[in-house]
Short mmCIF file of C-alpha atoms and ligand atoms in Angstrom, two decimals:
data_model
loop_
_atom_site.label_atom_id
_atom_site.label_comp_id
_atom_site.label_asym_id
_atom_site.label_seq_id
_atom_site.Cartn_x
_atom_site.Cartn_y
_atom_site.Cartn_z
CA UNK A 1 62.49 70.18 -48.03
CA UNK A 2 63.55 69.50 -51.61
CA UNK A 3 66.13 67.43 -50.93
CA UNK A 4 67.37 66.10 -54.53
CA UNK A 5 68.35 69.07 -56.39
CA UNK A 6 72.22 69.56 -57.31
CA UNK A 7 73.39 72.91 -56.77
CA UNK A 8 76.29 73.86 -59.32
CA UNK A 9 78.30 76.62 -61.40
CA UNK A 10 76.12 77.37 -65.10
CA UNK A 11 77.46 76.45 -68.24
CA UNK A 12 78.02 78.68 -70.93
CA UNK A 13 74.68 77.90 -73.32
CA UNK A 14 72.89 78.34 -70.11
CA UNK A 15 72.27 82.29 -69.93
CA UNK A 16 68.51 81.74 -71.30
CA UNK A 17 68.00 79.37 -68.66
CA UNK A 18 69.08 81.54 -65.90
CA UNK A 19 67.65 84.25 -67.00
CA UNK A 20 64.12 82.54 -66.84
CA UNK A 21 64.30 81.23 -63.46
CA UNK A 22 64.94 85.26 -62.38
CA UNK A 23 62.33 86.85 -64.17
CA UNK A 24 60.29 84.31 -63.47
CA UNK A 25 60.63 84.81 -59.85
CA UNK A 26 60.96 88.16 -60.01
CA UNK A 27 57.51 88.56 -62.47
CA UNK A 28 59.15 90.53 -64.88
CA UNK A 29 58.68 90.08 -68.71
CA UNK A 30 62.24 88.62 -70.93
CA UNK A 31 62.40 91.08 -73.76
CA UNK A 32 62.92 88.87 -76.98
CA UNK A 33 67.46 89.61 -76.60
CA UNK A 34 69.36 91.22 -74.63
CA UNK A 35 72.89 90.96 -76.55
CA UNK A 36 74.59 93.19 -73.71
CA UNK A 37 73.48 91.39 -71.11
CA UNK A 38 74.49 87.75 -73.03
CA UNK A 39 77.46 89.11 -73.02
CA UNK A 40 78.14 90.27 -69.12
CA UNK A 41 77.12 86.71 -68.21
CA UNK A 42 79.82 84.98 -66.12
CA UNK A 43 78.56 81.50 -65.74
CA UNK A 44 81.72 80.15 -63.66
CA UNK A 45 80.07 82.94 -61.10
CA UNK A 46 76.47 81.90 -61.53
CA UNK A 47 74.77 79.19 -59.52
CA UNK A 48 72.22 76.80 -60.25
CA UNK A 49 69.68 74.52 -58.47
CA UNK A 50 68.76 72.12 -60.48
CA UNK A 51 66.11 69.49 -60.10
CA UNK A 52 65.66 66.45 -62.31
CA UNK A 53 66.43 68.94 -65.14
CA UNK A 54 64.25 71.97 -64.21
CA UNK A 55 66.33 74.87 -63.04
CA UNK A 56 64.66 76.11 -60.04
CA UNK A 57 67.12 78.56 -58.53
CA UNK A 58 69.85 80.94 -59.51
CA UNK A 59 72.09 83.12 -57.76
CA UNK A 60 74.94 85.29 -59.33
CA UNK A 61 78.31 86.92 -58.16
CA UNK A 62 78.98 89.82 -60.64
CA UNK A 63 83.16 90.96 -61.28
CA UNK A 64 82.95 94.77 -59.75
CA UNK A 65 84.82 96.53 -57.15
CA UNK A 66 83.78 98.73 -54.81
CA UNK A 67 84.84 101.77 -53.11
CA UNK A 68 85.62 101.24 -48.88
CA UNK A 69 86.32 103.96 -46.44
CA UNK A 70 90.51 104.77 -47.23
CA UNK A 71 90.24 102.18 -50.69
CA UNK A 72 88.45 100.67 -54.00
CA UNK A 73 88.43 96.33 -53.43
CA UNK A 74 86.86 93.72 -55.56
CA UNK A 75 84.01 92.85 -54.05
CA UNK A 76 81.23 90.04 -55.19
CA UNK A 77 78.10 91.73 -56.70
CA UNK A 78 75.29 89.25 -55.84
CA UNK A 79 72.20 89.78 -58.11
CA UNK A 80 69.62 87.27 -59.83
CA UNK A 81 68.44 85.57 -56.73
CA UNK A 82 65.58 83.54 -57.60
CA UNK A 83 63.96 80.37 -56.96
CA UNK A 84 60.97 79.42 -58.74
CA UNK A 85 57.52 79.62 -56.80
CA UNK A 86 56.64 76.29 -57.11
CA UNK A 87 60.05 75.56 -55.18
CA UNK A 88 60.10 78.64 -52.37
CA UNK A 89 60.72 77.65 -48.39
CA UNK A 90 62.36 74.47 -49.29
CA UNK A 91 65.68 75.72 -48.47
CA UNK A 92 66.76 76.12 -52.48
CA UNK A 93 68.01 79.61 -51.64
CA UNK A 94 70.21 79.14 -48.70
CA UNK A 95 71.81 75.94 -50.30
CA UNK A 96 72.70 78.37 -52.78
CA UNK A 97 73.53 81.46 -50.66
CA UNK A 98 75.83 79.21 -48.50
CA UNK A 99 77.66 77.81 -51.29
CA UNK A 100 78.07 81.21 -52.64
CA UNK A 101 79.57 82.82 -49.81
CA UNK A 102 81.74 80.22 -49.06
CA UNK A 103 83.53 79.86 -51.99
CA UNK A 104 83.39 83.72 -53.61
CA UNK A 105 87.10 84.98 -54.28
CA UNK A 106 86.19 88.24 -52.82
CA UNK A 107 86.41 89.45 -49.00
CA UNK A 108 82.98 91.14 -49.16
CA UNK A 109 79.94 90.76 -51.10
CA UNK A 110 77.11 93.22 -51.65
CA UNK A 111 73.43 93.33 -52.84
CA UNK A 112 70.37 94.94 -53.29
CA UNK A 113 67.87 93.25 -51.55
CA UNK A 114 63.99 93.38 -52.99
CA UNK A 115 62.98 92.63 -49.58
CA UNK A 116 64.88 93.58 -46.64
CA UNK A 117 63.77 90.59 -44.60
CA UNK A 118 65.47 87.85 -47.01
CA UNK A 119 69.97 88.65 -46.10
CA UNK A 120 70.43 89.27 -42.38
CA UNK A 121 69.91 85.48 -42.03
CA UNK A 122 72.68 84.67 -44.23
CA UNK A 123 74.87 87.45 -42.16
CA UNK A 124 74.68 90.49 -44.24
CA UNK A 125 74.07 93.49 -42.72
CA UNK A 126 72.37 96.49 -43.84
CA UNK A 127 75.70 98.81 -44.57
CA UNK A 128 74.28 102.36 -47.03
CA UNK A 129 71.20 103.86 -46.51
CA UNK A 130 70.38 105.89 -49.58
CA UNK A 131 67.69 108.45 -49.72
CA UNK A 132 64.78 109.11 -52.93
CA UNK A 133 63.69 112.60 -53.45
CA UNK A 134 60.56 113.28 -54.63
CA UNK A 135 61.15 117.64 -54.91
CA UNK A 136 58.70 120.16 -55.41
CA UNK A 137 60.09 122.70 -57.81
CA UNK A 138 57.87 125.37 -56.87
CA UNK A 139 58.82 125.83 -53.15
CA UNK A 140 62.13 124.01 -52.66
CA UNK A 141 64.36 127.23 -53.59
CA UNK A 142 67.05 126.11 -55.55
CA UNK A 143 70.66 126.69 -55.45
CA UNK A 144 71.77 130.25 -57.07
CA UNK A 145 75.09 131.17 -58.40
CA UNK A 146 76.85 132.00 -61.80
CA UNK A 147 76.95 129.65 -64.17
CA UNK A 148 79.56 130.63 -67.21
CA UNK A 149 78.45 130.15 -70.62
CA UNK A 150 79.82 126.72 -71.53
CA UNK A 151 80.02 125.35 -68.43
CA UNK A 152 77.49 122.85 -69.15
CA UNK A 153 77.10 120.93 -72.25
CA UNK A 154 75.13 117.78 -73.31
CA UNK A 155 76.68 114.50 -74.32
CA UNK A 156 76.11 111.92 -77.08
CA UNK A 157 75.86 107.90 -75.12
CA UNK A 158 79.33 107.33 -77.50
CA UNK A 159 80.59 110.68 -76.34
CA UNK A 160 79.71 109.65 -72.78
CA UNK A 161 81.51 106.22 -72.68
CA UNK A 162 84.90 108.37 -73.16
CA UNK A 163 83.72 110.84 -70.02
CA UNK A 164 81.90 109.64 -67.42
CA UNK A 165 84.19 106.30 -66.22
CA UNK A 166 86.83 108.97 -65.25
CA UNK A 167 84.34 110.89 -63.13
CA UNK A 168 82.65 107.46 -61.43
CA UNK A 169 86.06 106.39 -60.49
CA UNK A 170 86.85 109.92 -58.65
CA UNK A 171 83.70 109.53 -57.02
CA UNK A 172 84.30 106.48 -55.54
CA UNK A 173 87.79 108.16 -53.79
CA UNK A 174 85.38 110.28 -52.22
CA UNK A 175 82.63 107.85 -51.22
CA UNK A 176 82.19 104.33 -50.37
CA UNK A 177 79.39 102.06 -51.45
CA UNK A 178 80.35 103.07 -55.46
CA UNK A 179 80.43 100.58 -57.40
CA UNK A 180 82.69 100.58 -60.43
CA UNK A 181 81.55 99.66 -64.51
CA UNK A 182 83.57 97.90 -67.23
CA UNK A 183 83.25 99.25 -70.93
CA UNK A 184 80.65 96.78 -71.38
CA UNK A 185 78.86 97.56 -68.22
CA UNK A 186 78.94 101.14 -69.14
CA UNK A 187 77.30 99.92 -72.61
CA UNK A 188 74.67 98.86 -70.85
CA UNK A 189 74.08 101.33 -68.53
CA UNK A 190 73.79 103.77 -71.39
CA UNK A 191 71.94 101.68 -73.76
CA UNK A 192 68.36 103.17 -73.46
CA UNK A 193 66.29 100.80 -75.22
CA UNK A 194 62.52 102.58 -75.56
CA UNK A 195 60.99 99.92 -73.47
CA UNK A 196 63.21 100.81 -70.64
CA UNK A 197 61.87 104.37 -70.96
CA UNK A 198 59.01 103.92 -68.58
CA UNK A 199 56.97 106.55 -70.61
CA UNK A 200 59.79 109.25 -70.51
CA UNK A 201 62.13 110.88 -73.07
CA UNK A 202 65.57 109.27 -73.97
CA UNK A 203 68.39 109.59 -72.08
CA UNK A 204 69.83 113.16 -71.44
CA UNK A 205 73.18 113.15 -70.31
CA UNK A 206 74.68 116.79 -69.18
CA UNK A 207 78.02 117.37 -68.27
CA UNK A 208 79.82 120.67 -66.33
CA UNK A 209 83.03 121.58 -67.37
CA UNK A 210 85.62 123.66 -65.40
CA UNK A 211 87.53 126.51 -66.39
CA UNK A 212 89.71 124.54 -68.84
CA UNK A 213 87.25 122.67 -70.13
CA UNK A 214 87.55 119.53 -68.64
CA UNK A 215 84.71 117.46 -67.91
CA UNK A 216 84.20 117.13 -63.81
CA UNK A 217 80.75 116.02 -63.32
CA UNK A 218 77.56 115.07 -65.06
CA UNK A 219 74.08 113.61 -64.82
CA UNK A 220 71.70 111.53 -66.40
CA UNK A 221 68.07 112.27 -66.57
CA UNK A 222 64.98 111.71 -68.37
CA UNK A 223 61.90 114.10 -68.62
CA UNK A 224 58.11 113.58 -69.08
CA UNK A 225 55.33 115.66 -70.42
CA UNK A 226 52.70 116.99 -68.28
CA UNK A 227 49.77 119.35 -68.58
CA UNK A 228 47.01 120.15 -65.98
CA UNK A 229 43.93 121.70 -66.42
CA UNK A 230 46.23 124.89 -64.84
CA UNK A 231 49.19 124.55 -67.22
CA UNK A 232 52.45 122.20 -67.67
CA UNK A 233 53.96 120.25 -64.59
CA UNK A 234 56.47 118.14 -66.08
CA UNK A 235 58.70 115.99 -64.04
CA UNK A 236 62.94 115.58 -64.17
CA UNK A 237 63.68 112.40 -64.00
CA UNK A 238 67.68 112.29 -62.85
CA UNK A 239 69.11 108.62 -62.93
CA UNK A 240 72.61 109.44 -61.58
CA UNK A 241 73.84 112.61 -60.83
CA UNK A 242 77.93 112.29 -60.23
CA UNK A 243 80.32 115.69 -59.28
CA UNK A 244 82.75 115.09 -56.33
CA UNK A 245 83.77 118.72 -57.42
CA UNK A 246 81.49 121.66 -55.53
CA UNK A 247 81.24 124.03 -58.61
CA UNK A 248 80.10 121.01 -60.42
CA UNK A 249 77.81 119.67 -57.76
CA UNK A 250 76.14 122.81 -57.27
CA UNK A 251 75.91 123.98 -60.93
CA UNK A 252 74.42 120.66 -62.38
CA UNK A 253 71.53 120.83 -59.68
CA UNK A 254 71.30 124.41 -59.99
CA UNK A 255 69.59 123.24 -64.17
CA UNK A 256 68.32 120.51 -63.00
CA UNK A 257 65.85 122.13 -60.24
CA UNK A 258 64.85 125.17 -62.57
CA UNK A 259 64.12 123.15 -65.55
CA UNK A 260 61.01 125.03 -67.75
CA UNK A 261 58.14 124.22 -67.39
CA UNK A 262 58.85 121.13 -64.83
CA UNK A 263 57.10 121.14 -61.49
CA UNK A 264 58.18 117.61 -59.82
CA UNK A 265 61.72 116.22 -59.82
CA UNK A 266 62.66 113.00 -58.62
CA UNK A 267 66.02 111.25 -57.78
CA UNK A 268 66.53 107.42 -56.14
CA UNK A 269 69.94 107.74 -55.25
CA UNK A 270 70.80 110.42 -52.54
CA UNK A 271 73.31 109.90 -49.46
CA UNK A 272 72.09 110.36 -46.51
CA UNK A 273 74.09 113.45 -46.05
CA UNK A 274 73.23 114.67 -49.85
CA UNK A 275 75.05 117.98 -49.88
CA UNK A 276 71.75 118.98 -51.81
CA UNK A 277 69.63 119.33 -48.35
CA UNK A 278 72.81 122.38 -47.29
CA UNK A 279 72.35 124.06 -50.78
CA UNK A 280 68.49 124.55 -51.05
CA UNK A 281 66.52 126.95 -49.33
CA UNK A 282 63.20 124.45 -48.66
CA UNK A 283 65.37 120.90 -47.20
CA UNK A 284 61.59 119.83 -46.70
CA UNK A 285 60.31 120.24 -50.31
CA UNK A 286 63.03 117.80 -51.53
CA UNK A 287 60.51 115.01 -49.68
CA UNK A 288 63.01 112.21 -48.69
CA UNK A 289 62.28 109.17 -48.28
CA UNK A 290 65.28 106.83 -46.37
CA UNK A 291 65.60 102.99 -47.23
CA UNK A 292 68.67 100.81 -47.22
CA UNK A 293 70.50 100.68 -50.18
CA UNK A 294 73.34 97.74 -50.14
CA UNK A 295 73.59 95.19 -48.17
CA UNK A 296 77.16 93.64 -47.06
CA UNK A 297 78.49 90.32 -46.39
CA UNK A 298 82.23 90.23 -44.83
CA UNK A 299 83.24 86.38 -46.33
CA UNK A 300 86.93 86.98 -45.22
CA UNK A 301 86.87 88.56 -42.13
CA UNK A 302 90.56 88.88 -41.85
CA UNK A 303 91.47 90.18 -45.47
CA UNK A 304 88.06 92.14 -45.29
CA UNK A 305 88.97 94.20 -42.36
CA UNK A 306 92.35 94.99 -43.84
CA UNK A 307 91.83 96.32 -46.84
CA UNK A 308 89.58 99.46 -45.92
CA UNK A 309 91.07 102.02 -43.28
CA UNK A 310 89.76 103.25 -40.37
CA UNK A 311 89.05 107.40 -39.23
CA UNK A 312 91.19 107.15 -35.95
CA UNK A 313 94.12 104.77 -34.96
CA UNK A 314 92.61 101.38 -32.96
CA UNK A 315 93.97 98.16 -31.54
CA UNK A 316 90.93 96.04 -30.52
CA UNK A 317 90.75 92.00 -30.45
CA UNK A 318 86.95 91.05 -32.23
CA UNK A 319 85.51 88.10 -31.27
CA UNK A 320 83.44 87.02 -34.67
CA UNK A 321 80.75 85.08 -34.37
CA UNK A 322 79.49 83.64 -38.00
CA UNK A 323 76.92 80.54 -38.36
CA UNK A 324 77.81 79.83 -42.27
CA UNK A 325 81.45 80.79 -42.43
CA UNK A 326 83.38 78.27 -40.17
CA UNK A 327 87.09 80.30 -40.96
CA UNK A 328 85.58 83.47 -39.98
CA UNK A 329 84.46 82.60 -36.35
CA UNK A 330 86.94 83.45 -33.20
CA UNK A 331 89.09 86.09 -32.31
CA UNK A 332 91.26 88.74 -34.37
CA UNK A 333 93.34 91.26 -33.42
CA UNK A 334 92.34 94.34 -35.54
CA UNK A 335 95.20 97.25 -35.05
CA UNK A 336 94.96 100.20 -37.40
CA UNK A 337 97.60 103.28 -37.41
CA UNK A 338 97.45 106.17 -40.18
CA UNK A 339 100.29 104.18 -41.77
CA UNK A 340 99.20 100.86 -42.21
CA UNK A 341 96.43 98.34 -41.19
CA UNK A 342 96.35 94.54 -39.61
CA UNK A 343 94.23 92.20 -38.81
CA UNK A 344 95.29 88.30 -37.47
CA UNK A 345 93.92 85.84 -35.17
CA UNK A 346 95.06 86.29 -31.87
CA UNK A 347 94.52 83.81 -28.57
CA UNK A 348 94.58 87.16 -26.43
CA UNK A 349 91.18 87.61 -25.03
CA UNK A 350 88.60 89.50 -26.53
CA UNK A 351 87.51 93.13 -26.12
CA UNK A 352 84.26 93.06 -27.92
CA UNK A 353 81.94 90.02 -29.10
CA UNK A 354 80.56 90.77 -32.66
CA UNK A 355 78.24 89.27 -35.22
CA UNK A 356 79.34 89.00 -38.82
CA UNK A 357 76.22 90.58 -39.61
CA UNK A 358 76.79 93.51 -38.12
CA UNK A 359 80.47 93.84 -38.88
CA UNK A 360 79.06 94.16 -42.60
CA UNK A 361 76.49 96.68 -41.72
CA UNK A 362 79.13 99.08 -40.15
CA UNK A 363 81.95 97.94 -42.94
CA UNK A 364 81.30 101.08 -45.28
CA UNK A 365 81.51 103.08 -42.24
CA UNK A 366 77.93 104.13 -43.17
CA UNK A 367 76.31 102.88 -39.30
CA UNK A 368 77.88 103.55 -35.43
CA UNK A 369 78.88 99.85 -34.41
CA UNK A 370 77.70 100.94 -30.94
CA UNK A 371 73.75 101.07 -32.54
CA UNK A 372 74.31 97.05 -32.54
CA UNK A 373 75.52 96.87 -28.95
CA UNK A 374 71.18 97.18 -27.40
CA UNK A 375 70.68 94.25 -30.23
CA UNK A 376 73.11 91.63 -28.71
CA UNK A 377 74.96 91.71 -32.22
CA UNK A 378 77.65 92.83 -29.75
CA UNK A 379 79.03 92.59 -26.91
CA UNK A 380 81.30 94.59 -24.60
CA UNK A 381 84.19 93.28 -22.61
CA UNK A 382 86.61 95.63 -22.12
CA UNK A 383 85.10 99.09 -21.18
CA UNK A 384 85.64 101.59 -23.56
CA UNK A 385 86.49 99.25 -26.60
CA UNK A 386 83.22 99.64 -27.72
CA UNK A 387 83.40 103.47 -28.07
CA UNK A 388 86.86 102.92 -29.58
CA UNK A 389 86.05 100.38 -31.84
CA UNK A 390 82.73 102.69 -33.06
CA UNK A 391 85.28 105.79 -33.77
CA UNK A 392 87.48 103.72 -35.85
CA UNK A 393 85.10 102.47 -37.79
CA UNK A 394 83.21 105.36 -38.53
CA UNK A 395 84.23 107.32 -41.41
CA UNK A 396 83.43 111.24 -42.37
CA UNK A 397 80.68 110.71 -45.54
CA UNK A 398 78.13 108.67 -45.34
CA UNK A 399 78.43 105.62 -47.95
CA UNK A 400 76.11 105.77 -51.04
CA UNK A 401 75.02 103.18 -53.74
CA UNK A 402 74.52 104.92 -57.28
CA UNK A 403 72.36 101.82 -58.98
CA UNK A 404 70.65 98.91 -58.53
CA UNK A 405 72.37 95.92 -60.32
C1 ACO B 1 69.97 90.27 -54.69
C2 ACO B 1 68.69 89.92 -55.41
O1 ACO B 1 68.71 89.40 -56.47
S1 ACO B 1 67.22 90.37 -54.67
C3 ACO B 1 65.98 89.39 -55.46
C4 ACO B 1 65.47 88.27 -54.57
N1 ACO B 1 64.46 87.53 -55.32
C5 ACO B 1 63.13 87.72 -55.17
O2 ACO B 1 62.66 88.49 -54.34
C6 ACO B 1 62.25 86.94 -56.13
C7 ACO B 1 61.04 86.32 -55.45
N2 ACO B 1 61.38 85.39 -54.37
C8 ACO B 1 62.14 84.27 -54.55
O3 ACO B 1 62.64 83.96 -55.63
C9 ACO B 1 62.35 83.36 -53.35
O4 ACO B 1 61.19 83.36 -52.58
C10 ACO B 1 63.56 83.76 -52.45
C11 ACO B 1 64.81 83.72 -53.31
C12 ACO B 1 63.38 85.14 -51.87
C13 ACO B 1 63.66 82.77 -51.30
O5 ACO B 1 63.96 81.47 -51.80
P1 ACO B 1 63.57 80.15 -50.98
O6 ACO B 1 64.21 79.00 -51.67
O7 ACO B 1 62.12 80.12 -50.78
O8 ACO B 1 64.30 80.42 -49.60
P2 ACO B 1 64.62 79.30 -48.48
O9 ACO B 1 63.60 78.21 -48.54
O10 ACO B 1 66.04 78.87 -48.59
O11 ACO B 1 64.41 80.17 -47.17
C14 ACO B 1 65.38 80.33 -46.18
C15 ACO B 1 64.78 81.11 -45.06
O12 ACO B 1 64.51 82.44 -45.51
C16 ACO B 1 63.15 82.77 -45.27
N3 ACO B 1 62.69 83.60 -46.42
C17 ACO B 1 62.76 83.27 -47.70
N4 ACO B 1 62.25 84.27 -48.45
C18 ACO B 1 61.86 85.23 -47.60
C19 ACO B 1 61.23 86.48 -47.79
N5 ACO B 1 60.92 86.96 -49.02
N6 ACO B 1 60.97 87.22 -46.69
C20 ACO B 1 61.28 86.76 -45.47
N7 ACO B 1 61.87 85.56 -45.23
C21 ACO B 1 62.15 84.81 -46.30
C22 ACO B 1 62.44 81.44 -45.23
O13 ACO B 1 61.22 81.54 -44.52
C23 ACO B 1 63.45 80.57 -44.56
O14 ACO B 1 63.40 80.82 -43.15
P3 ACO B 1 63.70 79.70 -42.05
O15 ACO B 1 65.11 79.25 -42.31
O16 ACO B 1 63.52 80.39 -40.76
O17 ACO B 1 62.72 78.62 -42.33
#
């Protein structure tokens, strides 16, 4: 174990630093600045380990919220987990994943993980699955309709920042797991520096606009040039694709799956229920791959379970069991109408046992809480509770995580 290293909150000169600790353990390359990112730095949320010096380890907890089943909450965006390879399985991480969790503002907190196996030891469970499309153009039959002249337009990156917040933020009334973007997160999200490009055009950014002209969904693709021996098989790109509106949902796929000359597109961030697989006439040519997508942690347990609502009326007491958050172990009562939602600690006995980790994974309402019960991440008391609790906390779509961050 490395035992001398002081774990602590960054300073404000200390972006660079950070920032070579994660690439370092992440093997990417620092491009020479990054002004955007310089800026979104929030070193009171960033934590270092730091031995005699040398940091060796940083973890951050990014300002977002975050759309839950029934609500949008703040909720800690954990990113730039690293710990330098000379320092790895010395226990530098979970000093600073405990620390983190403990003391975050937020009742949740949510990741990307690069490796799954790394989070459900610090009690984060698994909660959106997304799906990546790789789609054969040729066979997958694309949706058909009428598309009016005008209905779909292209937008500048300036014109863009004015647009698209509007549309992400009805999105995330329709699904949880969406995160939400400041001005300056927006910036970057948009800023499409060529090295970024990964060998594909600029950014294209299409919207569709209903009947009185209003902007109600767009999407944001790249393409690449490709010629066989046999003739040109380009590939469409689409980074986010965003339309909580049908017409709009329908339309925008409608171009982007009959694109000239393009034989391949591919897409990272599908649901799990993508509408997409009900609109083509090939589901199988849209080649899906599933993987989890976000990870949660509940931190509050309390304040977490309040502030999301649940698909059917429940009153259930939850015993929580939690091995790095002391004020979220015992029992609460959890008692949810279609008018309001509570959630105390209660001395009446429990109806279910439940792990912390799996209270996260079934949070977005994304996973059946009964799928835990043949793990032993729960346990059932009070017969019936289970298949109660599992209703409540179900929800109608599936959650879905738009980007990495
Ligand atoms: C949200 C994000 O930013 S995702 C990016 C995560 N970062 C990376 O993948 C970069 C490359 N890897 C690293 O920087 C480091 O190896 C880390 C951050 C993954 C782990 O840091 P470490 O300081 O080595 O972890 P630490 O020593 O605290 O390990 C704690 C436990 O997790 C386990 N663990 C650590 N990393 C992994 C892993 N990649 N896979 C499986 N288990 C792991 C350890 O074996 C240890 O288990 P134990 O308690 O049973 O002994």
């Amino acid at each position: 174990m490395v035992t001398d290293f002081e774990v602590r909150a960054a300073e404000a000169g200390e972006f660079d630093a950070v920032r070579a600790v994660f690439s370092a353990a992440m093997m990417f390359e620092l491009t020479p600045d990054d002004d955007l990112a310089r800026q979104l730095f929030e070193p009171e949320r960033t934590l270092v380990a730091v031995d005699g010096g040398e940091f060796i380890g940083t973890t951050l907890a990014l300002t977002r919220n975050l759309s839950v089943p029934g609500s949008v909450v703040p909720a800690a965006h954990v990113t730039g987990v690293g710990v330098r390879a000379t320092h790895r399985r010395r226990g530098v991480l979970s000093q600073l994943m405990g620390k983190q969790l403990r003391e975050v503002p937020e009742a949740i907190a949510v990741l990307w993980a690069s490796e799954p196996a790394i989070y459900g030891r610090f009690g984060y469970g698994a909660a959106a699955w997304g799906t990546a499309y790789e789609v054969d153009l040729h066979r997958v039959g694309p949706p058909t309709g009428p598309i009016r002249p005008g209905e779909l337009g292209q937008l500048t990156p300036d014109e863009a920042l004015k647009e698209l917040p509007r549309i992400l933020g009805l999105m995330q009334q329709v699904r949880a797991g969406v995160s939400d973007r400041s001005e300056l997160r927006w910036q970057k999200h948009l800023e499409d520096k060529p090295d970024d490009r990964g060998g594909r055009t600029a950014l294209r950014i299409v919207v569709h606009r209903d009947e009185t002209g209003s902007v109600d969904g767009y999407a944001i693709w790249r393409g690449k040039m490709v010629w066989n021996p046999t003739g040109p098989a380009y590939e469409v790109h689409v980074e986010e694709l965003v339309a909580p509106e049908p017409t709009a949902y329908r339309v925008l796929w409608q171009h982007l799956l009959t694109m000239d000359l393009s034989a391949k597109l591919g897409y990272g961030y599908a649901a799990i229920d993508e509408p997409l697989q009900q609109l083509v006439s090939t589901p199988t040519a849209l080649d899906r791959r599933v993987t989890e997508s976000l990870w949660l942690r509940v931190t509050d347990v309390p304040r977490a379970l309040q502030q999301r609502q649940y698909a059917v009326p429940v009153d259930v007491v939850l015993d929580v069991t939690d091995d790095l958050i002391e004020a979220n172990t015992g029992r609460f009562r959890l008692t949810a109408s279609e008018s309001s939602v509570k959630c105390e600690r209660t001395d009446d006995p429990a109806d279910l046992t439940v792990s912390v980790g799996a209270l996260g994974a079934v949070y977005l309402g994304g996973r059946p809480l009964a799928e835990f019960a043949p793990t032993g991440r729960i346990t059932e008391h009070t017969a019936g509770a289970l298949a109660r609790a599992t209703a409540a906390f179900g929800w109608p779509t599936a959650p879905v995580s738009l980007e990495v961050f």
